[in-house]
C-alpha positions as CSV (number, residue, x, y, z in Angstrom):
1,X,2.3,-36.1,-14.6
2,X,-0.5,-34.3,-16.5
3,X,-0.2,-33.9,-20.3
4,X,-2.8,-31.9,-22.1
5,X,-2.4,-30.6,-25.6
6,X,-3.1,-26.9,-26.1
7,X,-6.8,-26.9,-27.1
8,X,-7.6,-23.2,-26.8
9,X,-7.5,-20.9,-29.8
10,X,-5.7,-17.6,-28.9
11,X,-8.1,-14.7,-29.3
12,X,-5.3,-12.2,-29.9
13,X,-1.7,-12.2,-30.9
14,X,-0.5,-9.4,-28.6
15,X,-1.8,-7.5,-25.6
16,X,-2.3,-4.4,-27.6
17,X,-4.4,-6.2,-30.1
18,X,-6.6,-7.4,-27.2
19,X,-7.1,-3.8,-25.9
20,X,-7.6,-2.2,-29.2
21,X,-10.1,-4.8,-30.3
22,X,-12.3,-4.0,-27.2
23,X,-11.8,-0.2,-27.9
24,X,-13.3,-0.8,-31.4
25,X,-16.2,-2.8,-30.0
26,X,-17.0,-0.7,-27.0
27,X,-15.6,2.8,-27.6
28,X,-18.0,4.6,-25.2
29,X,-17.8,2.0,-22.4
30,X,-15.7,2.9,-19.3
31,X,-12.3,1.2,-19.5
32,X,-10.7,2.7,-16.5
33,X,-11.8,4.2,-13.3
34,X,-9.4,5.8,-10.7
35,X,-10.9,8.0,-8.0
36,X,-13.2,10.6,-9.7
37,X,-11.5,10.0,-13.1
38,X,-13.1,7.8,-15.7
39,X,-11.8,7.1,-19.2
40,X,-13.8,5.4,-21.9
41,X,-12.1,2.8,-24.1
42,X,-12.0,5.6,-26.8
43,X,-10.4,8.1,-24.5
44,X,-7.9,5.6,-23.1
45,X,-7.0,4.5,-26.7
46,X,-6.4,8.0,-27.8
47,X,-4.3,8.8,-24.8
48,X,-2.2,5.6,-25.4
49,X,-1.7,6.5,-29.1
50,X,-0.5,10.0,-28.2
51,X,1.8,8.8,-25.6
52,X,3.1,6.2,-28.0
53,X,4.0,8.9,-30.6
54,X,5.8,10.8,-27.8
55,X,7.8,7.8,-26.8
56,X,8.8,7.1,-30.5
57,X,9.9,10.8,-30.8
58,X,12.3,10.2,-27.9
59,X,13.9,6.9,-28.6
60,X,15.2,5.0,-31.6
61,X,15.2,1.2,-31.8
62,X,13.5,-1.5,-29.8
63,X,14.9,-0.5,-26.4
64,X,12.4,-1.2,-23.4
65,X,10.6,1.6,-21.7
66,X,10.6,1.9,-18.0
67,X,7.3,2.9,-16.4
68,X,8.0,4.7,-13.1
69,X,4.7,5.9,-11.9
70,X,1.9,5.7,-9.4
71,X,-1.8,4.9,-9.7
72,X,-3.2,7.5,-12.1
73,X,-4.7,7.2,-15.5
74,X,-1.5,8.4,-17.1
75,X,0.3,5.4,-15.8
76,X,-2.2,3.0,-17.3
77,X,-2.3,5.0,-20.6
78,X,1.6,4.8,-20.5
79,X,1.5,1.0,-20.0
80,X,-0.7,0.7,-23.0
81,X,1.4,3.2,-25.0
82,X,4.6,1.2,-24.6
83,X,2.8,-1.9,-25.7
84,X,1.6,0.2,-28.7
85,X,5.2,1.1,-29.8
86,X,6.0,-2.7,-29.8
87,X,8.5,-2.2,-27.0
88,X,8.7,-4.1,-23.7
89,X,7.3,-2.3,-20.7
90,X,9.4,-2.4,-17.5
91,X,7.2,-1.5,-14.5
92,X,9.2,0.2,-11.8
93,X,7.9,1.2,-8.3
94,X,8.8,4.7,-6.9
95,X,9.0,3.0,-3.5
96,X,12.1,1.1,-4.5
97,X,15.5,2.6,-3.7
98,X,16.9,4.7,-6.5
99,X,20.0,2.5,-6.7
100,X,18.0,-0.6,-7.2
101,X,15.8,1.1,-9.9
102,X,19.0,2.2,-11.8
103,X,20.2,-1.4,-11.6
104,X,17.0,-2.7,-13.1
105,X,17.1,-0.1,-15.9
106,X,20.7,-1.1,-16.7
107,X,19.8,-4.8,-16.6
108,X,16.8,-4.3,-18.9
109,X,18.5,-1.8,-21.3
110,X,15.8,0.8,-20.7
111,X,16.0,3.6,-23.2
112,X,13.2,5.9,-22.0
113,X,11.9,6.3,-18.4
114,X,8.2,7.3,-18.6
115,X,7.0,8.8,-15.3
116,X,4.3,11.0,-13.7
117,X,5.1,14.5,-12.3
118,X,5.3,13.1,-8.7
119,X,8.2,10.9,-9.7
120,X,10.0,13.2,-12.2
121,X,12.8,14.1,-9.8
122,X,13.5,10.4,-8.9
123,X,13.5,9.6,-12.6
124,X,15.9,12.3,-13.4
125,X,18.2,10.9,-10.7
126,X,18.1,7.5,-12.2
127,X,18.8,8.9,-15.7
128,X,22.0,10.5,-14.3
129,X,23.1,7.1,-13.1
130,X,22.1,5.3,-16.3
131,X,23.7,6.9,-19.3
132,X,21.5,7.2,-22.4
133,X,18.2,7.1,-20.6
134,X,15.7,9.8,-21.5
135,X,13.0,11.0,-19.2
136,X,9.5,11.5,-20.4
137,X,6.9,13.0,-18.0
138,X,3.2,12.2,-18.7
139,X,0.3,14.1,-17.2
140,X,-0.6,12.9,-13.7
141,X,-4.1,14.6,-13.4
142,X,-5.9,11.5,-14.6
143,X,-7.1,13.2,-17.8
144,X,-6.3,11.9,-21.2
145,X,-3.6,13.8,-23.1
146,X,-0.2,13.6,-24.6
147,X,3.0,13.5,-22.6
148,X,5.1,16.6,-22.2
149,X,7.7,16.5,-25.0
150,X,10.2,18.8,-26.6
151,X,8.2,18.9,-29.8
152,X,4.6,17.9,-30.6
153,X,4.9,14.5,-32.2
154,X,2.9,13.3,-35.1
155,X,0.9,10.2,-35.0
156,X,2.5,7.0,-33.9
157,X,3.9,4.7,-36.6
158,X,1.9,1.6,-37.8
159,X,1.7,-1.0,-35.1
160,X,4.0,-4.0,-36.0
161,X,4.0,-5.9,-32.7
162,X,4.4,-9.8,-33.1
163,X,3.7,-12.7,-30.7
164,X,7.4,-13.3,-30.3
165,X,8.1,-9.8,-29.0
166,X,8.6,-9.2,-25.3
167,X,5.5,-7.7,-23.8
168,X,7.0,-6.8,-20.4
169,X,10.0,-7.4,-18.1
170,X,9.6,-7.9,-14.4
171,X,12.2,-8.3,-11.8
172,X,12.3,-10.9,-8.9
173,X,14.6,-11.2,-6.0
174,X,17.9,-12.9,-6.6
175,X,19.9,-15.1,-4.2
176,X,23.0,-13.2,-5.3
177,X,21.6,-9.9,-4.1
178,X,20.9,-8.6,-7.6
179,X,17.4,-8.6,-9.1
180,X,16.6,-11.2,-11.8
181,X,15.0,-9.9,-15.0
182,X,12.1,-12.0,-16.3
183,X,11.0,-11.2,-19.9
184,X,7.5,-12.4,-20.9
185,X,6.6,-12.5,-24.6
186,X,3.2,-11.9,-26.0
187,X,3.1,-15.5,-27.1
188,X,3.6,-16.6,-23.5
189,X,0.4,-14.7,-22.7
190,X,-1.9,-15.6,-25.6
191,X,-3.2,-19.0,-24.5
192,X,-3.2,-17.9,-20.8
193,X,-5.3,-14.8,-21.4
194,X,-7.7,-16.6,-23.8
195,X,-8.1,-19.4,-21.1
196,X,-8.8,-16.8,-18.4
197,X,-11.3,-14.9,-20.4
198,X,-13.1,-18.2,-21.0
199,X,-12.9,-19.3,-17.3
200,X,-14.4,-16.0,-16.0
201,X,-16.7,-15.1,-18.8
202,X,-16.7,-11.4,-18.1
203,X,-19.2,-9.0,-19.7
204,X,-18.9,-5.2,-20.3
205,X,-21.0,-4.7,-17.2
206,X,-18.3,-6.3,-14.9
207,X,-16.1,-4.2,-12.7
208,X,-12.6,-5.7,-12.1
209,X,-10.4,-4.6,-9.2
210,X,-6.8,-3.7,-9.7
211,X,-5.4,-4.3,-6.2
212,X,-2.0,-5.4,-7.3
213,X,0.9,-3.0,-8.1
214,X,2.0,-3.1,-11.7
215,X,5.4,-4.5,-10.5
216,X,3.5,-7.7,-9.5
217,X,2.4,-9.8,-12.5
218,X,-1.1,-10.6,-11.4
219,X,-1.9,-7.0,-12.3
220,X,-1.6,-8.0,-15.9
221,X,-4.4,-10.6,-15.5
222,X,-6.6,-8.0,-13.9
223,X,-6.0,-5.5,-16.7
224,X,-6.6,-7.8,-19.6
225,X,-9.5,-9.6,-18.0
226,X,-11.1,-6.2,-18.1
227,X,-9.7,-4.9,-21.3
228,X,-10.1,-8.1,-23.1
229,X,-13.9,-8.2,-22.5
230,X,-14.9,-4.6,-22.5
231,X,-15.2,-4.4,-18.7
232,X,-14.1,-1.7,-16.4
233,X,-10.8,-1.8,-14.5
234,X,-11.2,-0.1,-11.1
235,X,-8.0,1.1,-9.4
236,X,-8.1,1.8,-5.6
237,X,-6.5,4.8,-4.1
238,X,-3.8,4.3,-1.4
239,X,-6.5,4.9,1.2
240,X,-8.9,2.4,-0.4
241,X,-6.2,-0.3,-0.5
242,X,-6.3,-0.3,3.4
243,X,-10.1,-0.6,3.4
244,X,-10.8,-3.4,0.8
245,X,-14.3,-4.1,2.0
246,X,-15.4,-0.5,1.6
247,X,-13.6,-0.4,-1.8
248,X,-15.5,-3.4,-3.1
249,X,-18.9,-2.2,-2.0
250,X,-18.6,1.5,-2.8
251,X,-17.1,0.9,-6.2
252,X,-19.4,-2.0,-7.1
253,X,-16.6,-4.5,-7.7
254,X,-17.9,-7.8,-9.3
255,X,-14.5,-9.5,-9.8
256,X,-11.9,-9.3,-7.0
257,X,-8.3,-10.3,-7.2
258,X,-5.6,-10.1,-4.5
259,X,-3.1,-11.9,-2.3
260,X,-4.8,-13.8,0.6
261,X,-3.2,-11.4,3.1
262,X,-5.9,-8.9,2.3
263,X,-8.4,-11.3,4.0
264,X,-6.2,-11.2,7.1
265,X,-6.1,-7.4,6.9
266,X,-9.9,-7.2,6.7
267,X,-10.3,-9.6,9.6
268,X,-7.9,-7.5,11.7
269,X,-10.0,-4.5,11.0
270,X,-13.2,-6.5,11.9
271,X,-14.8,-5.5,8.6
272,X,-15.0,-8.9,7.1
273,X,-18.4,-10.0,8.5
274,X,-20.8,-12.5,7.1
275,X,-22.7,-11.3,4.1
276,X,-20.8,-8.0,3.8
277,X,-19.8,-8.5,0.1
278,X,-23.2,-9.4,-1.5
279,X,-22.2,-8.1,-5.0
280,X,-19.1,-10.1,-5.5
281,X,-19.3,-12.7,-8.2
282,X,-15.7,-13.9,-8.6
283,X,-12.9,-13.9,-6.0
284,X,-9.4,-14.7,-7.2
285,X,-6.5,-15.2,-4.8
286,X,-2.8,-15.8,-5.8
287,X,0.7,-15.0,-4.7
288,X,0.9,-16.9,-1.5
289,X,-0.8,-19.9,0.2
290,X,-4.6,-19.4,0.8
291,X,-5.5,-21.2,4.0
292,X,-8.9,-22.9,4.4
293,X,-9.5,-20.6,7.4
294,X,-9.1,-17.5,5.3
295,X,-11.2,-19.0,2.5
296,X,-14.0,-19.7,5.0
297,X,-14.0,-16.1,6.3
298,X,-14.1,-14.8,2.7
299,X,-16.9,-17.2,1.6
300,X,-19.0,-16.2,4.6
301,X,-18.6,-12.5,3.7
302,X,-19.2,-13.1,-0.1
303,X,-21.8,-15.8,-0.3
304,X,-22.5,-15.2,-4.0
305,X,-18.9,-15.4,-5.1
306,X,-16.9,-18.3,-6.5
307,X,-13.4,-18.5,-5.0
308,X,-10.4,-19.5,-7.1
309,X,-7.0,-20.3,-5.8
310,X,-4.3,-19.7,-8.5
311,X,-0.6,-20.5,-8.4
312,X,2.3,-19.6,-10.5
313,X,5.7,-18.0,-10.5
314,X,6.5,-15.0,-12.7
315,X,8.6,-17.2,-15.0
316,X,5.5,-19.2,-15.9
317,X,3.4,-16.1,-16.8
318,X,1.3,-15.0,-13.8
319,X,-0.4,-18.4,-12.9
320,X,-0.2,-21.9,-14.1
321,X,-2.5,-23.9,-12.0
322,X,-6.1,-23.2,-10.7
323,X,-8.4,-24.6,-8.1
324,X,-12.0,-23.6,-7.5
325,X,-13.5,-24.3,-4.1
326,X,-16.8,-26.2,-4.4
327,X,-20.0,-24.3,-4.1
328,X,-21.1,-26.7,-1.3
329,X,-19.1,-26.1,1.9
330,X,-19.5,-29.7,2.8
331,X,-17.4,-30.7,-0.3
332,X,-14.5,-28.5,0.6
333,X,-11.2,-30.3,1.0
334,X,-9.6,-30.9,4.4
335,X,-5.9,-30.7,3.5
336,X,-3.1,-31.9,5.8
337,X,-1.6,-28.4,6.1
338,X,-4.8,-26.4,6.2
339,X,-4.3,-24.7,2.8
340,X,-6.5,-24.7,-0.2
341,X,-5.1,-26.8,-3.0
342,X,-3.5,-25.0,-6.0
343,X,-5.4,-27.4,-8.3
344,X,-4.2,-28.8,-11.6
345,X,-2.0,-27.3,-14.4
346,X,-3.9,-25.3,-17.1
347,X,-4.9,-27.5,-20.1
348,X,-2.2,-26.2,-22.4
349,X,0.6,-26.9,-19.9
350,X,2.5,-29.9,-18.7
351,X,3.6,-30.4,-15.1
352,X,5.6,-33.0,-13.3
353,X,6.5,-33.5,-9.6
354,X,10.2,-34.2,-9.6
355,X,10.4,-36.3,-6.3
356,X,13.4,-38.0,-4.7
357,X,12.9,-41.6,-3.7
358,X,12.5,-40.8,0.0
359,X,9.9,-38.1,-0.3
360,X,7.0,-40.4,-1.0
361,X,5.7,-38.5,-4.1
362,X,6.5,-35.0,-2.7
363,X,8.9,-33.0,-4.7
364,X,9.6,-29.9,-6.8
365,X,7.0,-28.8,-9.3
366,X,8.4,-28.4,-12.8
367,X,6.3,-27.0,-15.6
368,X,6.7,-26.5,-19.4
369,X,4.5,-25.2,-22.2
370,X,3.5,-22.0,-23.9
371,X,3.6,-19.9,-20.7
372,X,7.2,-20.6,-19.9
373,X,9.4,-17.6,-20.2
374,X,12.4,-17.9,-22.6
375,X,15.1,-17.5,-19.8
376,X,16.3,-14.7,-17.6
377,X,17.8,-11.5,-19.0
378,X,21.1,-12.5,-17.5
379,X,22.0,-16.1,-18.7
380,X,23.9,-16.6,-15.6
381,X,20.5,-16.8,-13.8
382,X,19.4,-19.7,-15.9
383,X,21.9,-22.1,-14.2
384,X,20.1,-24.9,-12.3
385,X,16.7,-23.6,-13.3
386,X,15.8,-25.7,-16.2
387,X,15.5,-29.5,-17.0
388,X,15.1,-31.4,-20.3
389,X,14.0,-34.9,-21.2
390,X,11.1,-37.0,-20.1
391,X,10.3,-38.1,-16.5
392,X,11.8,-39.7,-14.6
393,X,15.1,-39.1,-16.6
394,X,15.2,-35.4,-16.4
395,X,18.6,-33.8,-16.8
396,X,19.8,-30.3,-16.1
397,X,20.0,-27.9,-19.1
398,X,23.4,-26.5,-19.9
399,X,23.1,-23.0,-21.4
400,X,19.9,-21.3,-22.6
401,X,16.7,-23.5,-22.4
402,X,14.9,-24.7,-25.5
403,X,11.2,-24.4,-25.9
404,X,10.5,-27.9,-24.6
405,X,12.6,-27.6,-21.4
406,X,11.0,-27.7,-18.0
407,X,11.1,-24.8,-15.5
408,X,12.0,-25.7,-12.0
409,X,9.6,-23.6,-9.8
410,X,11.5,-24.2,-6.6
411,X,8.2,-25.0,-4.9
412,X,7.5,-28.3,-3.1
413,X,4.2,-29.9,-3.9
414,X,2.4,-33.2,-3.6
415,X,-0.7,-34.8,-5.3
416,X,-3.5,-34.9,-2.8
417,X,-6.9,-36.3,-3.9
418,X,-6.2,-35.5,-7.5
419,X,-5.1,-31.9,-6.8
420,X,-1.7,-30.3,-6.3
421,X,-1.1,-29.2,-2.7
422,X,1.6,-26.5,-2.1
423,X,3.9,-27.4,0.8
424,X,6.3,-24.5,0.7
425,X,9.6,-23.6,-1.0
426,X,12.3,-26.2,-1.7
427,X,14.8,-23.7,-0.3
428,X,12.8,-23.1,2.8
429,X,13.9,-26.4,4.1
430,X,15.9,-26.1,7.3
431,X,18.3,-28.5,9.0
432,X,18.3,-28.4,12.8
433,X,20.8,-30.8,14.5
434,X,20.8,-32.9,11.4
435,X,17.0,-33.2,11.0
436,X,15.3,-31.8,7.9
437,X,12.4,-29.5,8.8
438,X,9.8,-27.9,6.4
439,X,8.4,-24.7,8.0
440,X,5.1,-25.2,6.2
441,X,4.4,-28.4,8.1
442,X,4.7,-26.5,11.5
443,X,2.7,-23.6,10.1
444,X,-0.2,-25.9,9.4
445,X,-0.3,-27.1,13.0
446,X,-0.2,-23.5,14.3
447,X,-3.0,-22.4,11.9
448,X,-5.1,-25.2,13.3
449,X,-5.3,-23.5,16.7
450,X,-8.6,-21.5,17.0
451,X,-6.7,-18.5,18.3
452,X,-4.3,-18.1,15.4
453,X,-5.1,-16.0,12.4
454,X,-1.7,-16.2,10.5
455,X,1.5,-18.1,11.2
456,X,5.0,-18.0,9.8
457,X,8.0,-20.2,10.8
458,X,11.4,-18.9,10.0
459,X,14.9,-20.1,10.7
460,X,17.2,-17.9,12.9
461,X,20.9,-18.3,13.4
462,X,21.6,-19.3,17.0
463,X,24.5,-18.3,19.2
464,X,26.6,-17.1,16.2
465,X,28.1,-20.6,15.6
466,X,26.3,-21.3,12.4
467,X,23.5,-23.3,14.1
468,X,19.9,-22.7,13.4
469,X,16.9,-22.4,15.5
470,X,13.3,-22.3,14.2
471,X,11.0,-19.6,15.5
472,X,7.3,-19.2,15.0
473,X,5.5,-15.9,14.7
474,X,1.7,-15.6,14.7
475,X,-1.2,-13.2,14.8
476,X,-4.4,-13.6,16.7
477,X,-4.9,-14.0,20.5
478,X,-1.9,-13.1,22.6
479,X,-0.4,-15.4,25.2
480,X,-0.7,-18.7,23.3
481,X,3.0,-19.6,23.4
482,X,2.7,-22.6,25.7
483,X,-0.5,-23.8,24.0
484,X,1.1,-23.6,20.5
485,X,4.3,-25.4,21.6
486,X,2.2,-28.2,23.1
487,X,0.1,-28.4,19.9
488,X,3.3,-28.9,17.9
489,X,4.8,-31.4,20.3
490,X,1.5,-33.3,20.1
491,X,1.7,-34.1,16.4
492,X,5.3,-33.5,15.2
493,X,8.7,-34.9,16.4
494,X,10.4,-32.9,19.2
495,X,13.1,-31.5,17.0
496,X,10.2,-29.6,15.1
497,X,9.1,-27.7,18.2
498,X,10.0,-24.0,17.7
499,X,12.6,-22.5,20.0
500,X,10.4,-19.5,20.4
501,X,6.8,-18.6,19.7
502,X,6.2,-15.0,19.2
503,X,3.0,-12.9,18.9
504,X,2.7,-9.8,16.7
505,X,-0.4,-7.7,15.9
506,X,0.3,-7.9,12.2
507,X,2.7,-9.6,9.9
508,X,5.1,-7.4,8.0
509,X,4.5,-7.5,4.2
510,X,6.6,-6.6,1.1
511,X,5.8,-4.5,-1.9
512,X,3.6,-7.2,-3.4
513,X,1.6,-7.7,-0.2
514,X,3.2,-11.1,0.8
515,X,4.3,-11.9,4.3
516,X,7.9,-10.7,4.5
517,X,9.7,-13.7,5.9
518,X,13.2,-12.3,5.5
519,X,12.3,-9.4,7.6
520,X,10.8,-11.5,10.3
521,X,14.0,-13.6,10.4
522,X,16.2,-10.5,10.4
523,X,14.2,-8.8,13.2
524,X,14.3,-11.9,15.4
525,X,18.0,-12.5,14.7
526,X,18.9,-8.9,15.8
527,X,16.7,-9.3,18.9
528,X,18.1,-12.6,20.0
529,X,21.7,-11.5,19.4
530,X,21.1,-8.5,21.7
531,X,19.7,-10.9,24.3
532,X,16.8,-8.6,24.5
533,X,13.8,-9.1,26.7
534,X,11.1,-11.1,25.1
535,X,8.6,-8.3,25.2
536,X,10.9,-5.9,23.3
537,X,9.2,-4.6,20.2
538,X,10.4,-5.9,16.8
539,X,11.3,-3.3,14.1
540,X,8.5,-1.1,12.8
541,X,5.8,-2.4,10.5
542,X,6.0,-2.7,6.7
543,X,3.6,-1.9,3.9
544,X,0.1,-2.7,4.9
545,X,1.3,-4.0,8.3
546,X,-0.3,-1.1,10.3
547,X,1.7,1.2,12.5
548,X,4.1,-1.4,13.8
549,X,4.8,-5.0,14.6
550,X,4.3,-4.5,18.2
551,X,5.6,-6.6,21.0
552,X,6.8,-10.2,21.1
553,X,4.9,-12.3,23.5
554,X,6.0,-15.8,24.5
């Protein structure tokens, strides 16, 4: 267990204060760059103020505002505008099904749906399904200006935001089939943002990438690293998202942030060559395991950049641990599962590994402190997610959590050479013929093969009798099935050898850019139930996965 008192002084009380303070100091500096459009801090501040006045003219009370929009300047002005009104912003992706978006709006109690012209029709359909929701369309041309409204509003009312107010609400997948709403307060962000600004020491000359969608909370870190330091936030177009190396170089990015899968994408495109990213100063990876192989490729490409591996669930406000790879390659860790450690808890947080007696120090990571959210929107989702007391006598919380309670991350970790090592999800554990199997352990073996770029191990129902088989899917060289099975058999018990080893050109990814394990398992399950030939293609590719998943090769 690590216990460190909060020693950082918060630089702002709310996100709006953070942005507006930079706008006062650096009014003429570029705050936002999207394609050919550039907005100074003064222009973005003015646009946010105007949009805030429009929102206030359309809604009474503190109801959250849904932000259904793409990647244009109006969207980012809209995000700030909602914060300016003191209301929570609820980012919503136009790529989600309309029924799911309506469900999110109902759960969050959205009162106004702010959208761009391209999503206005979708927003209108959502409003018909959610009584009481108003639709407000902001300009989508990237230029500063007020939203379209029934009447020209006056200036926005005086800002009265407080640290205890909810800054934003994000939704995560729920095991019950309905999304779980996660409210994050400004006070959850204050120490975290202050620590991040101190860690990365940005200057107004820095240019920060915004590769994440606004529905994925690391986007908040990108925005306020830039806007808290007077730097420029640079948002890629959809085309630039698929060519990250060109984006970094052509836009002069100094601070990069993304999921590690972007490294794999660049490697598949053969654009991640040694020395190709000479201008990068800081590279931040989060959202999924960063392998040492991926980190090596990125370090070779960006020799002047530090590499940080961050970890944290949405419920703990973006990221709660950090690990920086040493500048000397000879000092890099050699971890048992081939992944970069997730490091140690941030100084103002406490963490404990809740291990069972037979796990030898491995167990579930539990965290508490200023970044821990207050509980899900629906109190039913709090069940089994919080603990109280002092280790080792932690007891499950009944009802809503108190400030000092621990959040159960559901992630399995262990201490390794003084750092936390992420081993996978607690709920990923699979039983095969009575034996407990952690997919991450097998994935570590597969990634150790020179011909493997990425690997995922998923459970698949076998023979329709409730039994489970484990199957491995990998990218890289084709035709390695026998070699990979032999590699697993050489270091792991026989029951951990996958029943099938399948090659795909690219892993499917979800909206947030993570490997879509559920889709892999579903595609394999359908194929195996049909008794299909092993070379039959899986279902088509997902976001960022290229044209298709291609053929299985065993």
